[in-house]
PDB file of C-alpha atoms in Angstrom:
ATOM      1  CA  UNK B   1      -6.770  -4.456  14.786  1.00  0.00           C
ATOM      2  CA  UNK B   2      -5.170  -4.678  10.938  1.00  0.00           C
ATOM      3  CA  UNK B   3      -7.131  -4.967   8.349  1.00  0.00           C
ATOM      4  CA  UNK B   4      -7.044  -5.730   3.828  1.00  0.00           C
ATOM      5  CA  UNK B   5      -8.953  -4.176   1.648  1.00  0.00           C
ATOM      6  CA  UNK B   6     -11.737  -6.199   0.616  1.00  0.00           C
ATOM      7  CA  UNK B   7     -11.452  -8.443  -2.402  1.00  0.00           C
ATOM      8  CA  UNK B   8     -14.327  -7.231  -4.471  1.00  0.00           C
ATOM      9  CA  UNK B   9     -13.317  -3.677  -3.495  1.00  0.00           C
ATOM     10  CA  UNK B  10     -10.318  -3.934  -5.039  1.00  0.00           C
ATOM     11  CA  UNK B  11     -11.130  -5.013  -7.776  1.00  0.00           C
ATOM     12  CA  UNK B  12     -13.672  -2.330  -8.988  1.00  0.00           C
ATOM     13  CA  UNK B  13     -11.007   0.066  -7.962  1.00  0.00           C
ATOM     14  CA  UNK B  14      -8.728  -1.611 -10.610  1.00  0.00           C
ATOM     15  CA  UNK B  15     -11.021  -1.664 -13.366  1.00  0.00           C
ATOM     16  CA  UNK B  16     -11.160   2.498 -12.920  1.00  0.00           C
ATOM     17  CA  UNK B  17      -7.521   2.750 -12.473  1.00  0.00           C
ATOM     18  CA  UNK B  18      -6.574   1.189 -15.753  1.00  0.00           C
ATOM     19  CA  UNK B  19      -9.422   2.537 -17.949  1.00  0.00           C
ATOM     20  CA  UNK B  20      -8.182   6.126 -16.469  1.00  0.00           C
ATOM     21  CA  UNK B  21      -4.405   5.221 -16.775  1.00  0.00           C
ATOM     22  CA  UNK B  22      -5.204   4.394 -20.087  1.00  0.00           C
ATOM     23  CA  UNK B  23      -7.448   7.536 -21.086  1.00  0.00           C
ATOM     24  CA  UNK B  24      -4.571  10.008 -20.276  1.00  0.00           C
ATOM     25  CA  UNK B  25      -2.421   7.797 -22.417  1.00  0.00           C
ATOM     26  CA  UNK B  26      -5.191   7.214 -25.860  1.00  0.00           C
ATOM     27  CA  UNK B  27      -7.686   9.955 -25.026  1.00  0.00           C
ATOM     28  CA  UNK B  28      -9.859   6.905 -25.543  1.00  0.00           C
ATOM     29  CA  UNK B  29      -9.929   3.246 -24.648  1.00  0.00           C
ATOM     30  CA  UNK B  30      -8.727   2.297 -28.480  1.00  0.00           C
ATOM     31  CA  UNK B  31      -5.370   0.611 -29.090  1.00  0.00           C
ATOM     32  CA  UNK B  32      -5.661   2.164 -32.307  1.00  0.00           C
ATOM     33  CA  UNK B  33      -5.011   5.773 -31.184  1.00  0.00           C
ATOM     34  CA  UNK B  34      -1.877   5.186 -30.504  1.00  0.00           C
ATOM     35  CA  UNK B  35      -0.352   6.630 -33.535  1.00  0.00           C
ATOM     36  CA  UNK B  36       3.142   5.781 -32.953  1.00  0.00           C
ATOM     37  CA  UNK B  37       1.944   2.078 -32.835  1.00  0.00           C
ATOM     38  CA  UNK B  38       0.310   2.764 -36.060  1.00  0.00           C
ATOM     39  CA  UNK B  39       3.794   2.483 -37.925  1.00  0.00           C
ATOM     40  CA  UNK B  40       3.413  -1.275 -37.707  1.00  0.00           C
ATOM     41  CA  UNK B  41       1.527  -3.109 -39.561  1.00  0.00           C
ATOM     42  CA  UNK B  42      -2.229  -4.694 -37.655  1.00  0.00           C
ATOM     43  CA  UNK B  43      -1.381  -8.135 -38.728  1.00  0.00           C
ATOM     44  CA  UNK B  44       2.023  -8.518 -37.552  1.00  0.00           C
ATOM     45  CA  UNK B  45       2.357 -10.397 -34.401  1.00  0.00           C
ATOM     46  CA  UNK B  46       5.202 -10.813 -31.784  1.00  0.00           C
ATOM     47  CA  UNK B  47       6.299 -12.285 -28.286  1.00  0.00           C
ATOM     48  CA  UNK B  48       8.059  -9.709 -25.416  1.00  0.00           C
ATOM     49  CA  UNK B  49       9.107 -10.255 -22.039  1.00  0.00           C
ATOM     50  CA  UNK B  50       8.995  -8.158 -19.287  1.00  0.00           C
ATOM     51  CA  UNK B  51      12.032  -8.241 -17.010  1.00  0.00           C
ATOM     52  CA  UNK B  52      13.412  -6.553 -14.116  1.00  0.00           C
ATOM     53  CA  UNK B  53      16.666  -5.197 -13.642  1.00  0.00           C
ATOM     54  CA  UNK B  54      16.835  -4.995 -10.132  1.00  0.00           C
ATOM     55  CA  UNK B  55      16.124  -7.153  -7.359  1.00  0.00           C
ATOM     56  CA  UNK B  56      12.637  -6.666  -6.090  1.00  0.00           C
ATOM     57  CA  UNK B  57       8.797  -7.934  -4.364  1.00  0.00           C
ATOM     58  CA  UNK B  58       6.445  -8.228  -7.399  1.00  0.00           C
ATOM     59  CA  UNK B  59       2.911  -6.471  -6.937  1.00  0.00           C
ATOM     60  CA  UNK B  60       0.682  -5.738  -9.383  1.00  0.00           C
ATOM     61  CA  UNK B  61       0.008  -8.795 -11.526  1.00  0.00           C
ATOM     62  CA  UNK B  62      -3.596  -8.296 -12.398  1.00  0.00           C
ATOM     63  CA  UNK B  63      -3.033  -4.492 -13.317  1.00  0.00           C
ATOM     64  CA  UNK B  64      -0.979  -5.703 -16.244  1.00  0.00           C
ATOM     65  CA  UNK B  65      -3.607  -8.503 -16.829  1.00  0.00           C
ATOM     66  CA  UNK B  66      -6.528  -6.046 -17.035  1.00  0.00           C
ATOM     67  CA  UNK B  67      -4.428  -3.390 -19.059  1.00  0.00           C
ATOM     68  CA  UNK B  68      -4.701  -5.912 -21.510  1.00  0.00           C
ATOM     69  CA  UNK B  69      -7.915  -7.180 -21.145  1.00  0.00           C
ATOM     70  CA  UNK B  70      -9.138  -3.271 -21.494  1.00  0.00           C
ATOM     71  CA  UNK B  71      -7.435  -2.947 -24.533  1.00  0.00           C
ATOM     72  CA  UNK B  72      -9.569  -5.872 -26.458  1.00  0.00           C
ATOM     73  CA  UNK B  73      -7.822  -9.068 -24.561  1.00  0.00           C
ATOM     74  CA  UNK B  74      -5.923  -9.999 -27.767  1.00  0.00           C
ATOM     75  CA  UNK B  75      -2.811  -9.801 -25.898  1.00  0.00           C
ATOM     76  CA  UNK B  76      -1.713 -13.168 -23.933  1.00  0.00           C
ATOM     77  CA  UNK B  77       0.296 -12.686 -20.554  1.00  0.00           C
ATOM     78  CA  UNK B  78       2.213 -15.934 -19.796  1.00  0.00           C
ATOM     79  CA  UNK B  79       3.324 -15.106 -15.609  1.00  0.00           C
ATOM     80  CA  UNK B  80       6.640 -16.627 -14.035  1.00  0.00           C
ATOM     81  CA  UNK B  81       6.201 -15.323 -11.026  1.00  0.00           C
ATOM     82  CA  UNK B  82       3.576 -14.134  -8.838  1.00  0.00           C
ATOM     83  CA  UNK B  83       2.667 -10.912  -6.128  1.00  0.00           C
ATOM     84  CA  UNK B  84       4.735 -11.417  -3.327  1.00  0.00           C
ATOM     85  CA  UNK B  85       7.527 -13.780  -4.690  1.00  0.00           C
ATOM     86  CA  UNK B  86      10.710 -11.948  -4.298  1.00  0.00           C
ATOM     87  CA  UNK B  87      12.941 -11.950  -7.525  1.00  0.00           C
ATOM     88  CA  UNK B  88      16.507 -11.341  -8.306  1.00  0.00           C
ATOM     89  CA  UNK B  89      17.877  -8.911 -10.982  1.00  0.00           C
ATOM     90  CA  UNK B  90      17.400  -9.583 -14.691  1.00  0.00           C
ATOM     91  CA  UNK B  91      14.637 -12.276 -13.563  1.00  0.00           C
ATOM     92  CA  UNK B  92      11.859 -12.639 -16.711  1.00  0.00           C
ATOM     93  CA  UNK B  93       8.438 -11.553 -14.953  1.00  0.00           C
ATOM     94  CA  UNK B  94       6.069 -12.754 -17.655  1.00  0.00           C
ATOM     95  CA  UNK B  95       5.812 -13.308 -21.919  1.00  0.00           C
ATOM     96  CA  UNK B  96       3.536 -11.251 -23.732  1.00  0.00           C
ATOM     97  CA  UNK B  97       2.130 -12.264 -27.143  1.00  0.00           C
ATOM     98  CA  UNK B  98      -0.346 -11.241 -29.496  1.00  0.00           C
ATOM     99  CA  UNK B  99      -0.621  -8.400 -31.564  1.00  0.00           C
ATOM    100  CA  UNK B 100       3.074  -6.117 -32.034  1.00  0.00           C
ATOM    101  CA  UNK B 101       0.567  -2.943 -31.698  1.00  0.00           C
ATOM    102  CA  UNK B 102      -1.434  -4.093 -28.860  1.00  0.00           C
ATOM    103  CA  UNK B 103       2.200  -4.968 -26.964  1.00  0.00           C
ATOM    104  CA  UNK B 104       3.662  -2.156 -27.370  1.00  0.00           C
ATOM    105  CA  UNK B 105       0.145   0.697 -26.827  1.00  0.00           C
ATOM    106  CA  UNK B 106      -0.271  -1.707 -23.350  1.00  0.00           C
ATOM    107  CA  UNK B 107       3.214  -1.618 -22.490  1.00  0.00           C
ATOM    108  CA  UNK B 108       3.555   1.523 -20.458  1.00  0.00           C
ATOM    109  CA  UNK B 109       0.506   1.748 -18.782  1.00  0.00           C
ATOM    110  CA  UNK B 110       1.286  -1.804 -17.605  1.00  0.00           C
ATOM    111  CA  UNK B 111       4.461  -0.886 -16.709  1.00  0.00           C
ATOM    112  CA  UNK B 112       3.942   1.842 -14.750  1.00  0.00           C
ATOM    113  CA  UNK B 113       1.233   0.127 -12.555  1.00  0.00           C
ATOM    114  CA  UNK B 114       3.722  -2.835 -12.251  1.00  0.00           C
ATOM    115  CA  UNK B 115       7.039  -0.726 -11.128  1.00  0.00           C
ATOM    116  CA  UNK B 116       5.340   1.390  -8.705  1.00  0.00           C
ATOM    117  CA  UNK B 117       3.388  -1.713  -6.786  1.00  0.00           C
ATOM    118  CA  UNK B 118       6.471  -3.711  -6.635  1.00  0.00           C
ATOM    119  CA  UNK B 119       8.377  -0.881  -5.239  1.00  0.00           C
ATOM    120  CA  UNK B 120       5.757  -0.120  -2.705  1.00  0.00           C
ATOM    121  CA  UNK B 121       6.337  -3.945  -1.839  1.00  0.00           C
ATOM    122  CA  UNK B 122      10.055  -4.041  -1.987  1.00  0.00           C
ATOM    123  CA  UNK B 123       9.939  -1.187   0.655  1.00  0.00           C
ATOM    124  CA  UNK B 124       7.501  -2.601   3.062  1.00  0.00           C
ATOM    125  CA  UNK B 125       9.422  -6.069   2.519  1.00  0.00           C
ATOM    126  CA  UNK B 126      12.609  -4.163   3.420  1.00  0.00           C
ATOM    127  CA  UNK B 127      10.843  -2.857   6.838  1.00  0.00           C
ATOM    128  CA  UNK B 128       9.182  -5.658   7.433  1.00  0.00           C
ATOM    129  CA  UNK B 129      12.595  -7.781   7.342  1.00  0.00           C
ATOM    130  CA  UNK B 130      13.869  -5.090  10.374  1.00  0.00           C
ATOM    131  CA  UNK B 131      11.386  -6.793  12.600  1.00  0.00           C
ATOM    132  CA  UNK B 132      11.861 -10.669  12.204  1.00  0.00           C
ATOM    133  CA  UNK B 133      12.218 -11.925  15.823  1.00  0.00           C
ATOM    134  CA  UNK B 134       9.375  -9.509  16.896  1.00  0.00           C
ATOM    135  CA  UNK B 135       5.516  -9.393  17.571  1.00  0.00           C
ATOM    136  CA  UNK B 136       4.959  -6.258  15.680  1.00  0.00           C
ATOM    137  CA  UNK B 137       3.333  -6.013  12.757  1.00  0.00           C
ATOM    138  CA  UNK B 138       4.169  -3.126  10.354  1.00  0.00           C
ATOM    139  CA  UNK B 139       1.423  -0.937   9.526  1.00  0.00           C
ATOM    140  CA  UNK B 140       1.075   1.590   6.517  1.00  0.00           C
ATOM    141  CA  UNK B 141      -1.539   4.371   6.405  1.00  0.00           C
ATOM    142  CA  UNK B 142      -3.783   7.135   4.639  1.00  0.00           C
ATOM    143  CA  UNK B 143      -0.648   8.664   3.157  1.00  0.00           C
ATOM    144  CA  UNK B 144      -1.353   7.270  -0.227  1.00  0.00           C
ATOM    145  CA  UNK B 145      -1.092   8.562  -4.009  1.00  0.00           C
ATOM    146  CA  UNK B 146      -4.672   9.989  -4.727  1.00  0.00           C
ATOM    147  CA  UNK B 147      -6.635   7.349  -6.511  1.00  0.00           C
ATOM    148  CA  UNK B 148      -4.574   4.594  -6.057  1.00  0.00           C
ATOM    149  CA  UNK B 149      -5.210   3.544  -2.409  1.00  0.00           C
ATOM    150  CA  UNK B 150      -6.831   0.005  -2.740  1.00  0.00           C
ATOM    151  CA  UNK B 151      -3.623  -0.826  -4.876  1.00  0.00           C
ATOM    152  CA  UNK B 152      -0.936   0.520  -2.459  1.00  0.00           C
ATOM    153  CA  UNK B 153      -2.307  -0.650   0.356  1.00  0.00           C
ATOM    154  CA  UNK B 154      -2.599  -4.316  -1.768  1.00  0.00           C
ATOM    155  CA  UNK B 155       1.427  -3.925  -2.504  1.00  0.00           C
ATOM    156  CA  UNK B 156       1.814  -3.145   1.052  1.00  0.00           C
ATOM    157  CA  UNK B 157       0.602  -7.006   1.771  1.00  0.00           C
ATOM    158  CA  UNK B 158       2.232  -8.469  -0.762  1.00  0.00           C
ATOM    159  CA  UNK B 159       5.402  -7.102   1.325  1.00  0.00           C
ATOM    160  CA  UNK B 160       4.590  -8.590   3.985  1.00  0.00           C
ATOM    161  CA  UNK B 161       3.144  -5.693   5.819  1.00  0.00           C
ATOM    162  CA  UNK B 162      -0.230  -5.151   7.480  1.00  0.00           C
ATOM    163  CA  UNK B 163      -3.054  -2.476   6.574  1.00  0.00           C
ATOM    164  CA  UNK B 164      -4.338   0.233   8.730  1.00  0.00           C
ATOM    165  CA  UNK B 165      -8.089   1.304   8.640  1.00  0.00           C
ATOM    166  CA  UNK B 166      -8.477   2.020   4.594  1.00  0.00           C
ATOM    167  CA  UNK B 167      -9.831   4.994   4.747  1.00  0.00           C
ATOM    168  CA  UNK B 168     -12.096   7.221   7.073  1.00  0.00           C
ATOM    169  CA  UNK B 169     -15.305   4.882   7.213  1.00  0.00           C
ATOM    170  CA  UNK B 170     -13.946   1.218   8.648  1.00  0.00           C
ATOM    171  CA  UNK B 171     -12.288   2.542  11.871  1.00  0.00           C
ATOM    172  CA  UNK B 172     -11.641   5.531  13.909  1.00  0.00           C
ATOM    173  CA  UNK B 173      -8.795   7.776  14.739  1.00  0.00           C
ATOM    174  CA  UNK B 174      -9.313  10.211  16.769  1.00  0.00           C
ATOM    175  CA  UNK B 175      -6.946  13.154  16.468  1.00  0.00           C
ATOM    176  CA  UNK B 176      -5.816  16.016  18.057  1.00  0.00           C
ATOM    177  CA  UNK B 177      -8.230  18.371  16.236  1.00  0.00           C
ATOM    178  CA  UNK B 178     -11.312  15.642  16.587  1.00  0.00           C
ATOM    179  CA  UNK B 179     -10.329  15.643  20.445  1.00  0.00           C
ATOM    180  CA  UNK B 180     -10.493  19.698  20.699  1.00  0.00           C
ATOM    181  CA  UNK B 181     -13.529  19.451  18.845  1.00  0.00           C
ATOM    182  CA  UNK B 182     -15.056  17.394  21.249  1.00  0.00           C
ATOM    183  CA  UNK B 183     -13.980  18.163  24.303  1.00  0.00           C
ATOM    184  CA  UNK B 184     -11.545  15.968  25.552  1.00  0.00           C
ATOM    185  CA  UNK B 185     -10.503  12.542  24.678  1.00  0.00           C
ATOM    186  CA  UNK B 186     -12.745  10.760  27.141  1.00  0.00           C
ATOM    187  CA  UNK B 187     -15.741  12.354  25.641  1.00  0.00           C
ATOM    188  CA  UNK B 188     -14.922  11.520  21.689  1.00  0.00           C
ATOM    189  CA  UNK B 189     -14.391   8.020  22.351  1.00  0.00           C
ATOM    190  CA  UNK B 190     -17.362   8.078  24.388  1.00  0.00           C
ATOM    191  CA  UNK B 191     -19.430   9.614  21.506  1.00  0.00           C
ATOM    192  CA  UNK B 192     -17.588   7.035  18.943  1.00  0.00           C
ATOM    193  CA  UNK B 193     -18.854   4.035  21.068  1.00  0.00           C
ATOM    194  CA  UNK B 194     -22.438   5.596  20.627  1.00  0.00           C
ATOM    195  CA  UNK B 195     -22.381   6.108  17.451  1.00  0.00           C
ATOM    196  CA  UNK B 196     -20.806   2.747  16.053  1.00  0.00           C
ATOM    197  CA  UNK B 197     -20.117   0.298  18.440  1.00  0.00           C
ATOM    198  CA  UNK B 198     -18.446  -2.427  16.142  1.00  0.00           C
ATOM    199  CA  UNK B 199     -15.889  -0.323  15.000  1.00  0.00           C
ATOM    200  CA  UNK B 200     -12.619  -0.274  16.037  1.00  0.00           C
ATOM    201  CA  UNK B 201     -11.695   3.289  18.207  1.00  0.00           C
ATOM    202  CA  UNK B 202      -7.888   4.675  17.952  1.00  0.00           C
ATOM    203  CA  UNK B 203      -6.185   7.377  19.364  1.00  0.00           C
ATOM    204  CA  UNK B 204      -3.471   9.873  19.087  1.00  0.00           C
ATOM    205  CA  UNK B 205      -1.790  11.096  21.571  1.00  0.00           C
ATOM    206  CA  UNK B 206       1.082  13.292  21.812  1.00  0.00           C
ATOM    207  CA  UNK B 207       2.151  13.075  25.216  1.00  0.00           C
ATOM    208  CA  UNK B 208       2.266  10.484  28.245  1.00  0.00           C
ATOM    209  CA  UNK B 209      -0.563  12.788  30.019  1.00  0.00           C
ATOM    210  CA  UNK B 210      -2.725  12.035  26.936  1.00  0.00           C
ATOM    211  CA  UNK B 211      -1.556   8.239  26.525  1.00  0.00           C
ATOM    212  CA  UNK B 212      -2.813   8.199  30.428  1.00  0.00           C
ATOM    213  CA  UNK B 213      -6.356   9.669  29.552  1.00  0.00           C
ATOM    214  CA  UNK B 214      -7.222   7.660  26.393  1.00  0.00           C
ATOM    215  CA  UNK B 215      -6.013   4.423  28.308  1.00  0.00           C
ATOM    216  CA  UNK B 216      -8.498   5.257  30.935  1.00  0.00           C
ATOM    217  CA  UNK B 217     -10.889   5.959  28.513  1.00  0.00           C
ATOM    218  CA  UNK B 218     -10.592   2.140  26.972  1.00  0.00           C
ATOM    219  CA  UNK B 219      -9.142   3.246  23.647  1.00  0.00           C
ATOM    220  CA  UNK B 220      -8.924   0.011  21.373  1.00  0.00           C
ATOM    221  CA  UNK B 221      -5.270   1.232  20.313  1.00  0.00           C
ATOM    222  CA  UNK B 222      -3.494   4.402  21.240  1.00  0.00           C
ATOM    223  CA  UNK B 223      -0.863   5.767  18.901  1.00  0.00           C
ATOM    224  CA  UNK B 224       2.199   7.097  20.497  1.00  0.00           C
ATOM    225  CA  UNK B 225       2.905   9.925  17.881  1.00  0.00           C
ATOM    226  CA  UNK B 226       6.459  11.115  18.049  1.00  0.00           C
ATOM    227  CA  UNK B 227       6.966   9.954  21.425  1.00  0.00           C
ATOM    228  CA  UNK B 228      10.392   9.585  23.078  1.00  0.00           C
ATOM    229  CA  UNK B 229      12.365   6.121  23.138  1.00  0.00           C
ATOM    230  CA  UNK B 230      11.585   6.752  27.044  1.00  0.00           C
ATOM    231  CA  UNK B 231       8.463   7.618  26.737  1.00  0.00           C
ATOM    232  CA  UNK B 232       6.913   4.739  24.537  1.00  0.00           C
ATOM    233  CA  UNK B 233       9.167   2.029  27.062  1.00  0.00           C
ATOM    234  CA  UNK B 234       6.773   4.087  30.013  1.00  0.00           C
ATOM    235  CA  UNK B 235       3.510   3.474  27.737  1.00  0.00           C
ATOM    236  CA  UNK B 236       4.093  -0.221  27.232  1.00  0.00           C
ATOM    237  CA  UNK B 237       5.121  -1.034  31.266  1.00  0.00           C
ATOM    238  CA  UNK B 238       1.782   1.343  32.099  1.00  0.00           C
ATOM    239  CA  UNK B 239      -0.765  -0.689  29.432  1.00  0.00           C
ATOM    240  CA  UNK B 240      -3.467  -2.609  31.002  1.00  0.00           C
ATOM    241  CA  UNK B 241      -6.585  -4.305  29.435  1.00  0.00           C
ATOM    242  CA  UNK B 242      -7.344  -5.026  26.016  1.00  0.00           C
ATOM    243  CA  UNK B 243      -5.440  -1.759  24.828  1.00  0.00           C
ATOM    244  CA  UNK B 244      -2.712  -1.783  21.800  1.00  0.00           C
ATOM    245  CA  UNK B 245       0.026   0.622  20.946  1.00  0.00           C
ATOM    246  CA  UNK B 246       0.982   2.051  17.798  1.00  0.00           C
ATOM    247  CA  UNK B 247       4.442   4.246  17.556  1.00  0.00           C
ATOM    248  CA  UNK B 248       4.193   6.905  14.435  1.00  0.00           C
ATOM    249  CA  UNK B 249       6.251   9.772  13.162  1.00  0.00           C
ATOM    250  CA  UNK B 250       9.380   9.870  11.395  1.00  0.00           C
ATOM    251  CA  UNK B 251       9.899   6.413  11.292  1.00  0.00           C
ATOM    252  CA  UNK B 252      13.149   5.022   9.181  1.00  0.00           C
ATOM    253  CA  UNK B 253      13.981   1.537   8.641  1.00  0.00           C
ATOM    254  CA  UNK B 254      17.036   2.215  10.721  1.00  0.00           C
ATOM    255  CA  UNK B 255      14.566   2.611  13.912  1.00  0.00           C
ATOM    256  CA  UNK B 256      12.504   0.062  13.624  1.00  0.00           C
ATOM    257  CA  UNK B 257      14.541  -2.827  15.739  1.00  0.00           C
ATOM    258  CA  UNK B 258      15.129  -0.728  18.511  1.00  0.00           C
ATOM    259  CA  UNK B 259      11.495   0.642  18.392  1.00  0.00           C
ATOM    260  CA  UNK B 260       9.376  -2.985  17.944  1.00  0.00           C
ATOM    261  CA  UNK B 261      12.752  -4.274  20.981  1.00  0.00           C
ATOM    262  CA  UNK B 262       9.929  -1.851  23.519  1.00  0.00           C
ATOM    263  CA  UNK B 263       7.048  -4.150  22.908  1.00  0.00           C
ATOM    264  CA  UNK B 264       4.329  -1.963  20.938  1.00  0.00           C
ATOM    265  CA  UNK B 265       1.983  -3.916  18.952  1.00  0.00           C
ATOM    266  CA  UNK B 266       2.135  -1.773  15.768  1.00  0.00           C
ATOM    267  CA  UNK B 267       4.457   0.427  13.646  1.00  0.00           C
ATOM    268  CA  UNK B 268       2.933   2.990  11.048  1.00  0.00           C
ATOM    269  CA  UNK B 269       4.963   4.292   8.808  1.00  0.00           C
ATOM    270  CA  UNK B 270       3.501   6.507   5.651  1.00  0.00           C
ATOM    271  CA  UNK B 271       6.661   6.240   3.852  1.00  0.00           C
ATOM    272  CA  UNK B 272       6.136   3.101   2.230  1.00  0.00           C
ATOM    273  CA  UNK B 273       3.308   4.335   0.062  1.00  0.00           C
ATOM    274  CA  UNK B 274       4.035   7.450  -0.513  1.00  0.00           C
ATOM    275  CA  UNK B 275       8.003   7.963  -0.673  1.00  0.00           C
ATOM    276  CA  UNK B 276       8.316   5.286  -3.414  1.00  0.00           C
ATOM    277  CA  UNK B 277      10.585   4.158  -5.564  1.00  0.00           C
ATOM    278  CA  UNK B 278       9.599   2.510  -8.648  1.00  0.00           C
ATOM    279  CA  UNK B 279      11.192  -0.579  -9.578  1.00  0.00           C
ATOM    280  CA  UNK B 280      13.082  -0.543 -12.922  1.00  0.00           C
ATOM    281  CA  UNK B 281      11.470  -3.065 -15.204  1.00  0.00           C
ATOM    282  CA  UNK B 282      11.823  -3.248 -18.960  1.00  0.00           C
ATOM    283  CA  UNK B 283      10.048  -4.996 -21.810  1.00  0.00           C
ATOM    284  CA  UNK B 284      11.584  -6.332 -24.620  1.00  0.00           C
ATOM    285  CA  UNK B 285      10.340  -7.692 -27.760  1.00  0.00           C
ATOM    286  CA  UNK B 286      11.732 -11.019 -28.865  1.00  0.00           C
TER     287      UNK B 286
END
């Protein structure tokens, strides 16, 4: 019931995010706006590494690539490492080398995109190292930095974890407002079958009298949202058919081994894409 976001997808979205990261930086989509840069002299040429100073998952490779390539692809980017390799402090990520101005108008913009995907994939890897010796997959969700979904929920795999439905058009979840609005839950997952068969129906439920109804109802997964350490043990032992369980709400890395130790299927947890901490990465000119 996971799912990626789709190659092709992803990489329109990351065509848009650099040439509007790098608009707020130029006002343009010249390296020679930057005036600072304009100190140096256009001919004048130099190598710089990029390096981190803390251990971390790298995401975010082919932002840095296409920063480059946006800004007239003079710039070579030599990699040591690539998305999903895990890397110790003061590791060198790549070489740069081309143009000193180019280097250094590129360099932040790169940065950034670089720092915050690897931290969204240090996190995840951090979770997802909680639940070694388990079936269940950690699952991130819609609780992402406006227009930078495709690439979170890209660092998110490179961590090792698993994507929910990417956003409100490849699955459903049904919610508590959706079920009001419908009647019941019976009767939205009813209507959801009719109106797109293929896709994948979800449901939250906030209580073991609603986990009871939507299992009835053939729910594809049922998300246990803030349930009890009780209640979600009761949920798993009262499953039947095809049916799989997500647990969501307040979830810390220091619950997950007792929560995946009851035998749901999934863990959701919006912190890891949205409660992030960037990785500290520097660039140095040689």
């Amino acid at each position: 019931m996971t799912t990626r976001v789709d190659p092709t997808l992803l990489a329109a979205d990351r065509e848009h995010m650099v040439q509007r990261a790098l608009l707020e930086d130029l006002n343009g989509l010249q390296a020679e706006l930057d005036i600072t840069a304009q100190l140096i002299a256009t001919d004048d040429t130099a190598t710089a590494t990029v390096i981190t100073r803390e251990d971390a998952v790298i995401s975010g490779i082919e932002w840095v690539n296409e920063v480059y390539r946006q800004l007239g692809g003079s710039v070579t980017v030599q990699w040591q490492v690539k998305d999903g390799d895990h890397v110790s402090a003061n590791s060198v990520l790549c070489q740069l080398s081309g143009p000193t101005q180019v280097i250094l108008t590129g360099e932040r913009t790169a940065l950034n995109f670089l720092q915050t995907l690897s931290g969204v994939a240090t996190t995840t890897a951090h979770y997802v190292k909680h639940l070694q010796g388990s079936t269940t997959r950690l699952l991130d969700t819609r609780k992402t930095i406006p227009g930078l979904r495709t690439a979170l929920k890209y660092a998110v795999t490179c961590g090792g974890g698993d994507n929910h439905r990417v956003g409100l058009y490849d699955a459903y979840l049904i919610k508590e407002n959706h079920i009001m609005a419908c009647g019941g839950i019976a009767q939205a997952i009813q209507k959801a079958r009719e109106l797109n068969p293929g896709k994948a129906v979800e449901v939250e439920v906030e209580n073991l009298t609603e986990y009871q109804a939507a299992l009835a109802a053939g729910a594809d997964i049922i998300m246990l949202d803030n349930f009890t350490l009780a209640d979600i043990y009761t949920a798993v032992e009262q499953r039947t058919g095809h049916t799989k369980l997500e647990v969501s709400g307040n979830i810390t890395d220091a619950r997950l081994q007792e929560l995946a130790a009851t035998g749901v299927d999934f863990i959701s947890s919006g912190a890891i894409t949205k409660n992030i901490q960037a990785i500290d990465l520097s660039l140095r000119l040689q």
